[in-house]
Amino acid sequence: MNNKSVNLPLDDSTCGWYSALNDLPAAKRLQGMQRADFAVIGAGFAGLAAARRLAEQLPQARIILVDAQRVGYGASGRNSGFVIDLPHKFALEHPDPAHKQRLLSLNRSAISQLQGLVTKHGIDCQWSHAGKYQGAVGPRGQAHLEHFAKLMDELGEPFKWVNGEALADVIGSQHYSQAIYTPGCYLMQPAALVNGLGCSLPENVELLEESPIQRLERDSNGGWILHGSKGQITTPKLLLGTSIFTQEFGFLRNRLLPVMTFASWTRPLSDAELARFGGQLDWGLTPADHAGTTVRMTQDRRLIIRNTYKHVPKYGRSTSDAMREGVRNDHRKAFLARYPQLADVPFTHTWGGVYAISRNFTNFFGELQDNVYASACDNGVGAAWGTISGTLLADLAIGADSNQLRDIQAVTGMPSLNPPEPFLGIGVRSRIRLAAWNSRSEL
């Protein structure tokens, strides 16, 4: 088994979503020798859902959920706040209609699950059934929109074209030529949602934060020993909701690609600035060309710009203040192109988040080896996928069966092997630069 110490998360401290949280409970950390019936590493969407499901199915079991950071501080609290029902762009082009319908059903089950938890526990996270716009700036984006409309027709899903002034009335910008609106997406404040999910776990889940697991070891009974700096957890069954960091524990090595995306947001707009903005609150727009710019207006009046992708082989250690400053400047250009009337409104935060993609755009779900299970590689659509895959991973670990479990097994597989370094890094960086160049008119 892997005896090497793992490379731990090193996220920046400038995430706007996390900074907006209030009254966080004190962190409970791993101390001493602990035993659990199940241990779950990673308290993002997948780990939280797995721990909750285990606890609900086995109320007498002791479940320990452990994270290297605070809940909401990692990737699950750093996205742009979309919970998307539609399959990802690449999955939408899958030749098997049944494959796409399975993905759609799984995503919608996750949304229903999250909505139920938000309502039941009163989680204050700006949860909203707002739908989503997919926007085009120029001819390249319009061609992507027409292709998307064709895929929606084939899938039998509703959508609406939105043009000109009707779009500007919503988003406060004349920058876009047209958009397609799809109604199934929900919006939220991701750090608040994840934190709320962590605070509302069943009583038989013990959440340990700021407790990085540095090494895994097999015990003499075929179970696992999780080594932290100030304690250990012994468990017969281990579930990994660790996304890109799964490879740090010796699994799926050379199959996952760590990519970081970046976002910046403004302070809340004043009444006068909101009047100049001229649009509505609480909407989200993703680019028709996937390498373009995502824009959101939150319920609390903040505009968000997200673009720029970086290959980060050392995760947070691959970034720097200078890199973030360059990203912030790029975001500023995109912001001013869309909102010249708000040129005096500053950004207050710029942050990045690491996620895992695979070269064949395949998600891993299942048993990695005896008594260790993982959901890894969400390919950039983590909120819904993490929630449903974590839930079903718990079912798999306890031997349950369902149509949904068979569905997720049918649509997942093994991420393809990556070429060795330095060829991998050269190739990924070249692909990112080419995508940015081709999409420059949509940025």
Short mmCIF file of C-alpha atoms in Angstrom, two decimals:
data_model
loop_
_atom_site.label_atom_id
_atom_site.label_comp_id
_atom_site.label_asym_id
_atom_site.label_seq_id
_atom_site.Cartn_x
_atom_site.Cartn_y
_atom_site.Cartn_z
CA MET A 1 0.00 0.00 0.00
CA ASN A 2 1.05 3.58 -0.51
CA ASN A 3 3.37 4.71 2.29
CA LYS A 4 4.29 8.05 0.71
CA SER A 5 3.03 11.20 2.38
CA VAL A 6 0.40 12.85 0.23
CA ASN A 7 0.44 16.31 -1.32
CA LEU A 8 -2.25 18.18 0.57
CA PRO A 9 -4.68 20.86 -0.62
CA LEU A 10 -3.28 24.37 -0.58
CA ASP A 11 -6.18 26.56 -1.62
CA ASP A 12 -5.84 30.34 -1.68
CA SER A 13 -7.41 32.36 1.13
CA THR A 14 -9.24 34.74 -1.21
CA CYS A 15 -12.44 32.82 -2.04
CA GLY A 16 -15.31 35.30 -2.00
CA TRP A 17 -17.96 32.68 -1.27
CA TYR A 18 -16.13 31.46 1.84
CA SER A 19 -15.29 34.95 3.06
CA ALA A 20 -19.01 35.81 3.01
CA LEU A 21 -19.89 33.09 5.52
CA ASN A 22 -20.78 34.14 9.05
CA ASP A 23 -20.72 32.42 12.44
CA LEU A 24 -18.86 29.28 11.45
CA PRO A 25 -18.80 26.64 14.19
CA ALA A 26 -15.44 25.75 15.72
CA ALA A 27 -13.61 22.98 13.91
CA LYS A 28 -13.33 19.58 15.58
CA ARG A 29 -10.02 17.93 14.68
CA LEU A 30 -8.73 14.37 14.59
CA GLN A 31 -7.10 13.50 17.91
CA GLY A 32 -5.85 10.15 19.19
CA MET A 33 -6.92 6.67 18.12
CA GLN A 34 -10.39 6.53 16.56
CA ARG A 35 -12.43 3.62 15.28
CA ALA A 36 -15.29 3.86 12.82
CA ASP A 37 -17.51 1.47 10.92
CA PHE A 38 -16.95 3.65 7.85
CA ALA A 39 -14.49 6.45 7.17
CA VAL A 40 -15.05 9.00 4.43
CA ILE A 41 -12.20 11.26 3.30
CA GLY A 42 -13.20 14.57 1.71
CA ALA A 43 -16.09 16.73 2.92
CA GLY A 44 -17.16 18.15 -0.43
CA PHE A 45 -20.40 17.31 -2.20
CA ALA A 46 -19.47 13.63 -2.69
CA GLY A 47 -18.13 12.98 0.80
CA LEU A 48 -20.98 14.78 2.53
CA ALA A 49 -23.55 12.84 0.53
CA ALA A 50 -21.79 9.52 1.18
CA ALA A 51 -21.54 10.10 4.93
CA ARG A 52 -25.19 11.19 5.13
CA ARG A 53 -26.41 8.15 3.20
CA LEU A 54 -24.35 5.72 5.29
CA ALA A 55 -25.71 7.26 8.48
CA GLU A 56 -29.32 7.14 7.29
CA GLN A 57 -29.08 3.54 6.07
CA LEU A 58 -27.15 2.32 9.13
CA PRO A 59 -28.23 4.49 12.07
CA GLN A 60 -26.28 2.35 14.58
CA ALA A 61 -23.00 2.69 12.66
CA ARG A 62 -20.30 5.20 13.50
CA ILE A 63 -19.20 7.20 10.47
CA ILE A 64 -16.22 9.54 10.51
CA LEU A 65 -16.03 12.20 7.78
CA VAL A 66 -12.61 13.84 7.68
CA ASP A 67 -11.29 16.75 5.63
CA ALA A 68 -7.90 18.45 5.35
CA GLN A 69 -9.56 21.89 5.42
CA ARG A 70 -12.79 23.47 6.68
CA VAL A 71 -16.01 22.36 5.02
CA GLY A 72 -16.73 24.76 2.14
CA TYR A 73 -13.10 25.87 1.83
CA GLY A 74 -12.15 23.41 -0.92
CA ALA A 75 -13.34 22.89 -4.47
CA SER A 76 -17.03 22.31 -3.59
CA GLY A 77 -17.23 25.80 -2.08
CA ARG A 78 -15.34 27.50 -4.92
CA ASN A 79 -17.48 26.83 -8.01
CA SER A 80 -19.75 29.41 -9.61
CA GLY A 81 -22.87 28.19 -7.85
CA PHE A 82 -24.65 26.27 -10.63
CA VAL A 83 -26.38 22.95 -9.94
CA ILE A 84 -26.89 21.78 -13.51
CA ASP A 85 -29.34 19.08 -14.55
CA LEU A 86 -28.27 18.74 -18.17
CA PRO A 87 -25.33 16.48 -18.99
CA HIS A 88 -22.01 18.14 -19.66
CA LYS A 89 -21.31 19.38 -23.19
CA PHE A 90 -19.23 16.34 -24.10
CA ALA A 91 -21.71 13.90 -22.58
CA LEU A 92 -24.50 15.57 -24.56
CA GLU A 93 -22.77 14.40 -27.72
CA HIS A 94 -22.76 10.76 -26.59
CA PRO A 95 -24.25 8.59 -29.37
CA ASP A 96 -26.49 6.57 -27.02
CA PRO A 97 -29.70 8.43 -26.05
CA ALA A 98 -30.16 6.10 -23.05
CA HIS A 99 -26.76 7.16 -21.72
CA LYS A 100 -27.82 10.81 -21.76
CA GLN A 101 -31.18 10.07 -20.16
CA ARG A 102 -29.45 8.21 -17.33
CA LEU A 103 -27.18 11.21 -16.69
CA LEU A 104 -30.14 13.58 -16.76
CA SER A 105 -32.11 11.42 -14.33
CA LEU A 106 -29.14 11.13 -11.94
CA ASN A 107 -28.51 14.87 -11.97
CA ARG A 108 -32.16 15.65 -11.33
CA SER A 109 -32.26 13.20 -8.47
CA ALA A 110 -29.30 15.07 -6.94
CA ILE A 111 -31.08 18.41 -7.33
CA SER A 112 -34.20 17.01 -5.67
CA GLN A 113 -32.07 15.64 -2.84
CA LEU A 114 -30.28 18.96 -2.30
CA GLN A 115 -33.52 20.93 -2.45
CA GLY A 116 -35.03 18.66 0.18
CA LEU A 117 -32.06 19.16 2.50
CA VAL A 118 -32.04 22.93 2.00
CA THR A 119 -35.73 23.05 2.92
CA LYS A 120 -35.58 20.55 5.79
CA HIS A 121 -32.60 22.16 7.51
CA GLY A 122 -33.25 25.78 6.56
CA ILE A 123 -29.88 26.14 4.85
CA ASP A 124 -29.40 29.81 3.94
CA CYS A 125 -27.53 29.50 0.65
CA GLN A 126 -29.44 31.61 -1.90
CA TRP A 127 -30.99 28.39 -3.30
CA SER A 128 -33.02 29.29 -6.37
CA HIS A 129 -34.71 27.54 -9.29
CA ALA A 130 -33.47 30.23 -11.67
CA GLY A 131 -32.62 28.19 -14.76
CA LYS A 132 -29.55 29.02 -16.82
CA TYR A 133 -28.63 31.09 -19.85
CA GLN A 134 -26.05 29.93 -22.35
CA GLY A 135 -24.76 33.02 -24.12
CA ALA A 136 -23.08 33.78 -27.44
CA VAL A 137 -21.09 36.91 -28.23
CA GLY A 138 -20.24 36.46 -31.90
CA PRO A 139 -20.52 33.99 -34.79
CA ARG A 140 -18.42 31.32 -33.06
CA GLY A 141 -20.67 31.34 -30.02
CA GLN A 142 -23.80 31.41 -32.18
CA ALA A 143 -22.64 28.28 -34.01
CA HIS A 144 -22.19 26.56 -30.65
CA LEU A 145 -25.69 27.64 -29.62
CA GLU A 146 -27.22 26.20 -32.78
CA HIS A 147 -25.45 22.91 -32.10
CA PHE A 148 -26.69 22.99 -28.50
CA ALA A 149 -30.27 23.59 -29.69
CA LYS A 150 -29.99 20.54 -31.95
CA LEU A 151 -28.79 18.42 -29.04
CA MET A 152 -31.67 19.68 -26.88
CA ASP A 153 -34.16 18.75 -29.59
CA GLU A 154 -32.66 15.27 -29.80
CA LEU A 155 -32.84 14.92 -26.02
CA GLY A 156 -36.44 16.17 -25.96
CA GLU A 157 -35.60 18.89 -23.45
CA PRO A 158 -37.29 22.33 -23.34
CA PHE A 159 -35.32 25.46 -24.12
CA LYS A 160 -35.99 29.02 -25.21
CA TRP A 161 -34.07 31.39 -27.48
CA VAL A 162 -33.52 34.82 -25.91
CA ASN A 163 -32.33 37.66 -28.13
CA GLY A 164 -31.28 41.30 -27.98
CA GLU A 165 -33.12 43.54 -25.58
CA ALA A 166 -34.92 40.67 -23.84
CA LEU A 167 -31.53 39.24 -22.82
CA ALA A 168 -30.13 42.65 -21.86
CA ASP A 169 -33.16 43.27 -19.64
CA VAL A 170 -32.06 40.25 -17.58
CA ILE A 171 -28.26 40.45 -17.58
CA GLY A 172 -27.81 44.23 -17.85
CA SER A 173 -25.42 43.96 -20.80
CA GLN A 174 -25.58 44.45 -24.57
CA HIS A 175 -22.45 42.31 -25.00
CA TYR A 176 -24.24 39.12 -26.05
CA SER A 177 -25.97 38.58 -29.37
CA GLN A 178 -28.29 35.83 -28.13
CA ALA A 179 -28.69 33.05 -25.59
CA ILE A 180 -30.53 29.83 -24.96
CA TYR A 181 -32.38 29.53 -21.66
CA THR A 182 -32.89 26.11 -20.09
CA PRO A 183 -35.15 25.89 -17.02
CA GLY A 184 -33.73 22.97 -15.02
CA CYS A 185 -30.67 24.58 -13.42
CA TYR A 186 -30.59 25.78 -9.80
CA LEU A 187 -28.34 28.50 -8.41
CA MET A 188 -26.84 28.73 -4.93
CA GLN A 189 -24.02 30.06 -2.76
CA PRO A 190 -21.73 27.02 -2.83
CA ALA A 191 -19.71 27.58 0.34
CA ALA A 192 -22.92 28.27 2.27
CA LEU A 193 -24.62 25.19 0.86
CA VAL A 194 -21.70 22.87 1.60
CA ASN A 195 -21.28 24.34 5.08
CA GLY A 196 -24.99 23.90 5.74
CA LEU A 197 -24.82 20.28 4.63
CA GLY A 198 -21.91 19.75 6.99
CA CYS A 199 -23.74 21.32 9.93
CA SER A 200 -26.86 19.19 9.39
CA LEU A 201 -25.32 15.70 9.19
CA PRO A 202 -27.01 12.89 11.15
CA GLU A 203 -25.88 12.40 14.74
CA ASN A 204 -23.93 9.24 13.97
CA VAL A 205 -21.58 11.14 11.62
CA GLU A 206 -18.56 12.72 13.27
CA LEU A 207 -17.12 15.52 11.15
CA LEU A 208 -13.41 16.20 11.63
CA GLU A 209 -12.01 19.29 9.89
CA GLU A 210 -8.51 20.69 9.46
CA SER A 211 -7.33 17.09 9.84
CA PRO A 212 -5.35 16.07 6.76
CA ILE A 213 -4.89 12.35 6.24
CA GLN A 214 -1.25 11.99 5.33
CA ARG A 215 -0.98 8.26 4.72
CA LEU A 216 -3.13 5.14 4.30
CA GLU A 217 -2.14 1.73 5.60
CA ARG A 218 -3.76 -1.69 5.39
CA ASP A 219 -4.43 -3.28 8.75
CA SER A 220 -4.15 -7.00 9.53
CA ASN A 221 -7.89 -7.51 9.08
CA GLY A 222 -8.07 -6.12 5.56
CA GLY A 223 -9.34 -2.75 6.71
CA TRP A 224 -7.62 0.62 6.74
CA ILE A 225 -5.64 2.85 9.05
CA LEU A 226 -5.80 6.56 8.22
CA HIS A 227 -2.80 8.41 9.57
CA GLY A 228 -3.11 12.07 10.54
CA SER A 229 -0.55 14.25 12.26
CA LYS A 230 -2.24 13.96 15.68
CA GLY A 231 -4.36 10.85 15.36
CA GLN A 232 -5.43 7.76 13.47
CA ILE A 233 -8.71 6.31 12.25
CA THR A 234 -9.12 2.54 11.93
CA THR A 235 -12.00 1.38 9.77
CA PRO A 236 -13.04 -1.74 7.85
CA LYS A 237 -14.36 0.33 4.93
CA LEU A 238 -13.06 3.52 3.37
CA LEU A 239 -14.84 5.87 0.95
CA LEU A 240 -12.94 8.54 -0.97
CA GLY A 241 -14.66 11.78 -1.96
CA THR A 242 -11.28 13.27 -2.74
CA SER A 243 -11.59 14.22 -6.43
CA ILE A 244 -8.15 15.05 -7.85
CA PHE A 245 -6.44 14.11 -4.56
CA THR A 246 -7.51 10.47 -5.00
CA GLN A 247 -4.25 9.95 -6.86
CA GLU A 248 -2.32 11.13 -3.80
CA PHE A 249 -3.48 8.01 -1.96
CA GLY A 250 -2.12 5.79 -4.72
CA PHE A 251 -5.32 5.29 -6.72
CA LEU A 252 -6.12 6.30 -10.33
CA ARG A 253 -2.57 7.49 -10.76
CA ASN A 254 -1.76 8.96 -14.17
CA ARG A 255 -5.47 9.03 -15.01
CA LEU A 256 -6.60 12.38 -13.57
CA LEU A 257 -5.69 15.89 -14.72
CA PRO A 258 -5.69 18.71 -12.16
CA VAL A 259 -7.16 21.87 -13.65
CA MET A 260 -7.88 25.13 -11.86
CA THR A 261 -10.51 27.63 -12.89
CA PHE A 262 -10.66 31.17 -11.50
CA ALA A 263 -13.38 33.65 -10.60
CA SER A 264 -13.61 37.24 -9.39
CA TRP A 265 -16.53 39.08 -7.89
CA THR A 266 -17.53 42.60 -6.97
CA ARG A 267 -18.79 43.92 -3.68
CA PRO A 268 -22.60 44.18 -3.51
CA LEU A 269 -23.83 46.91 -5.86
CA SER A 270 -25.36 50.02 -4.31
CA ASP A 271 -28.86 51.13 -5.29
CA ALA A 272 -27.39 53.65 -7.70
CA GLU A 273 -25.06 51.08 -9.24
CA LEU A 274 -27.90 48.61 -9.54
CA ALA A 275 -29.88 51.21 -11.47
CA ARG A 276 -26.91 51.72 -13.80
CA PHE A 277 -26.58 47.95 -14.17
CA GLY A 278 -30.14 47.82 -15.46
CA GLY A 279 -30.65 44.08 -15.22
CA GLN A 280 -32.14 41.64 -12.75
CA LEU A 281 -30.78 39.82 -9.72
CA ASP A 282 -30.25 36.07 -9.39
CA TRP A 283 -29.28 34.70 -12.79
CA GLY A 284 -26.40 32.75 -14.27
CA LEU A 285 -24.95 32.63 -17.78
CA THR A 286 -22.46 30.09 -19.06
CA PRO A 287 -20.65 30.49 -22.39
CA ALA A 288 -21.89 28.76 -25.51
CA ASP A 289 -18.22 28.14 -26.25
CA HIS A 290 -17.08 26.22 -23.17
CA ALA A 291 -13.75 28.08 -23.00
CA GLY A 292 -15.54 31.44 -22.81
CA THR A 293 -16.70 33.45 -19.80
CA THR A 294 -19.26 32.54 -17.14
CA VAL A 295 -21.18 35.46 -15.59
CA ARG A 296 -23.46 35.49 -12.55
CA MET A 297 -25.46 38.03 -10.62
CA THR A 298 -26.12 36.84 -7.08
CA GLN A 299 -29.15 37.52 -4.93
CA ASP A 300 -27.00 39.84 -2.81
CA ARG A 301 -26.06 42.02 -5.80
CA ARG A 302 -22.56 40.75 -6.63
CA LEU A 303 -21.42 40.26 -10.22
CA ILE A 304 -19.11 37.29 -10.84
CA ILE A 305 -16.78 36.73 -13.78
CA ARG A 306 -15.25 33.29 -14.28
CA ASN A 307 -12.83 32.27 -17.00
CA THR A 308 -9.19 31.19 -17.34
CA TYR A 309 -8.03 27.60 -16.97
CA LYS A 310 -4.63 26.51 -15.68
CA HIS A 311 -2.98 23.10 -15.49
CA VAL A 312 -1.84 22.81 -11.86
CA PRO A 313 0.20 19.62 -11.36
CA LYS A 314 1.11 20.75 -7.82
CA TYR A 315 -2.44 21.94 -7.07
CA GLY A 316 -2.37 25.17 -5.07
CA ARG A 317 1.43 25.19 -5.11
CA SER A 318 1.27 25.72 -8.87
CA THR A 319 -0.29 29.16 -8.36
CA SER A 320 1.12 32.43 -7.09
CA ASP A 321 0.00 35.93 -6.21
CA ALA A 322 1.41 37.11 -9.55
CA MET A 323 -0.63 34.49 -11.42
CA ARG A 324 -3.82 35.53 -9.62
CA GLU A 325 -3.11 39.18 -10.36
CA GLY A 326 -2.83 38.35 -14.07
CA VAL A 327 -6.07 36.38 -13.89
CA ARG A 328 -7.75 39.27 -12.08
CA ASN A 329 -6.66 41.64 -14.88
CA ASP A 330 -8.13 39.28 -17.48
CA HIS A 331 -11.36 39.13 -15.51
CA ARG A 332 -11.42 42.91 -15.35
CA LYS A 333 -11.24 43.14 -19.16
CA ALA A 334 -14.14 40.69 -19.47
CA PHE A 335 -16.11 42.64 -16.86
CA LEU A 336 -15.56 46.02 -18.55
CA ALA A 337 -16.50 44.58 -21.96
CA ARG A 338 -19.85 43.58 -20.49
CA TYR A 339 -20.44 46.35 -17.95
CA PRO A 340 -18.70 49.58 -18.99
CA GLN A 341 -21.37 51.43 -17.01
CA LEU A 342 -19.89 49.87 -13.83
CA ALA A 343 -16.22 50.69 -14.49
CA ASP A 344 -15.90 52.22 -11.01
CA VAL A 345 -17.08 49.04 -9.22
CA PRO A 346 -14.05 47.09 -7.95
CA PHE A 347 -13.45 43.38 -7.54
CA THR A 348 -13.02 42.38 -3.91
CA HIS A 349 -11.93 38.75 -4.32
CA THR A 350 -10.24 36.57 -6.95
CA TRP A 351 -9.89 32.85 -6.29
CA GLY A 352 -9.22 29.50 -7.90
CA GLY A 353 -10.50 25.98 -7.40
CA VAL A 354 -8.96 22.68 -8.48
CA TYR A 355 -10.98 19.91 -10.08
CA ALA A 356 -10.23 16.69 -11.92
CA ILE A 357 -10.82 15.98 -15.58
CA SER A 358 -9.91 12.95 -17.65
CA ARG A 359 -8.76 12.79 -21.25
CA ASN A 360 -11.72 10.58 -22.19
CA PHE A 361 -14.18 12.67 -20.12
CA THR A 362 -15.06 9.60 -18.07
CA ASN A 363 -16.07 9.68 -14.41
CA PHE A 364 -14.81 6.96 -12.07
CA PHE A 365 -17.29 5.34 -9.69
CA GLY A 366 -16.84 2.10 -7.82
CA GLU A 367 -14.58 -0.11 -5.73
CA LEU A 368 -10.89 0.61 -6.26
CA GLN A 369 -9.75 -2.45 -4.31
CA ASP A 370 -11.10 -4.46 -1.40
CA ASN A 371 -13.00 -2.19 1.00
CA VAL A 372 -12.04 1.11 -0.61
CA TYR A 373 -14.55 2.95 -2.80
CA ALA A 374 -14.32 6.20 -4.72
CA SER A 375 -16.17 8.68 -6.84
CA ALA A 376 -13.57 10.72 -8.68
CA CYS A 377 -13.28 12.98 -11.70
CA ASP A 378 -16.45 15.04 -12.07
CA ASN A 379 -15.11 16.72 -15.24
CA GLY A 380 -16.26 20.12 -14.04
CA VAL A 381 -19.89 19.50 -13.04
CA GLY A 382 -19.38 18.66 -9.40
CA ALA A 383 -22.41 19.85 -7.41
CA ALA A 384 -25.04 17.51 -8.83
CA TRP A 385 -22.64 14.73 -9.79
CA GLY A 386 -20.85 14.78 -6.46
CA THR A 387 -24.13 14.60 -4.59
CA ILE A 388 -25.62 11.67 -6.46
CA SER A 389 -22.36 9.76 -6.87
CA GLY A 390 -21.57 10.09 -3.16
CA THR A 391 -25.03 8.88 -2.24
CA LEU A 392 -24.82 5.86 -4.51
CA LEU A 393 -21.23 5.11 -3.48
CA ALA A 394 -22.53 4.60 0.06
CA ASP A 395 -25.15 2.20 -1.29
CA LEU A 396 -22.45 0.28 -3.14
CA ALA A 397 -20.32 0.06 0.01
CA ILE A 398 -23.14 -1.45 2.08
CA GLY A 399 -24.29 -3.85 -0.66
CA ALA A 400 -27.56 -2.10 -1.50
CA ASP A 401 -29.02 -2.27 -4.99
CA SER A 402 -31.21 0.08 -7.02
CA ASN A 403 -31.97 1.18 -10.54
CA GLN A 404 -30.01 4.36 -9.87
CA LEU A 405 -26.95 2.39 -8.79
CA ARG A 406 -27.11 0.37 -11.99
CA ASP A 407 -27.55 3.60 -13.97
CA ILE A 408 -24.46 5.23 -12.50
CA GLN A 409 -22.44 2.09 -13.09
CA ALA A 410 -23.60 2.13 -16.72
CA VAL A 411 -22.43 5.70 -17.37
CA THR A 412 -19.07 5.60 -15.57
CA GLY A 413 -15.82 3.85 -16.32
CA MET A 414 -12.07 4.13 -16.09
CA PRO A 415 -10.42 7.46 -16.95
CA SER A 416 -7.84 6.92 -19.64
CA LEU A 417 -4.12 6.84 -18.92
CA ASN A 418 -2.17 10.06 -19.40
CA PRO A 419 1.11 10.27 -21.25
CA PRO A 420 4.18 10.70 -19.04
CA GLU A 421 5.70 14.04 -18.11
CA PRO A 422 6.93 16.29 -19.56
CA PHE A 423 4.68 15.43 -22.52
CA LEU A 424 1.50 15.56 -20.42
CA GLY A 425 2.14 19.07 -19.12
CA ILE A 426 3.16 20.35 -22.54
CA GLY A 427 0.05 18.84 -24.12
CA VAL A 428 -2.40 20.11 -21.51
CA ARG A 429 -0.97 23.64 -21.49
CA SER A 430 -1.03 23.70 -25.29
CA ARG A 431 -4.67 22.56 -25.37
CA ILE A 432 -5.67 25.23 -22.84
CA ARG A 433 -3.86 27.96 -24.78
CA LEU A 434 -5.40 26.80 -28.07
CA ALA A 435 -8.89 26.76 -26.56
CA ALA A 436 -8.40 30.26 -25.16
CA TRP A 437 -7.14 31.52 -28.53
CA ASN A 438 -10.00 29.94 -30.47
CA SER A 439 -12.51 31.30 -27.96
CA ARG A 440 -11.04 34.78 -27.63
CA SER A 441 -14.04 36.40 -29.30
CA GLU A 442 -16.28 34.85 -26.60
CA LEU A 443 -14.12 35.87 -23.63
#
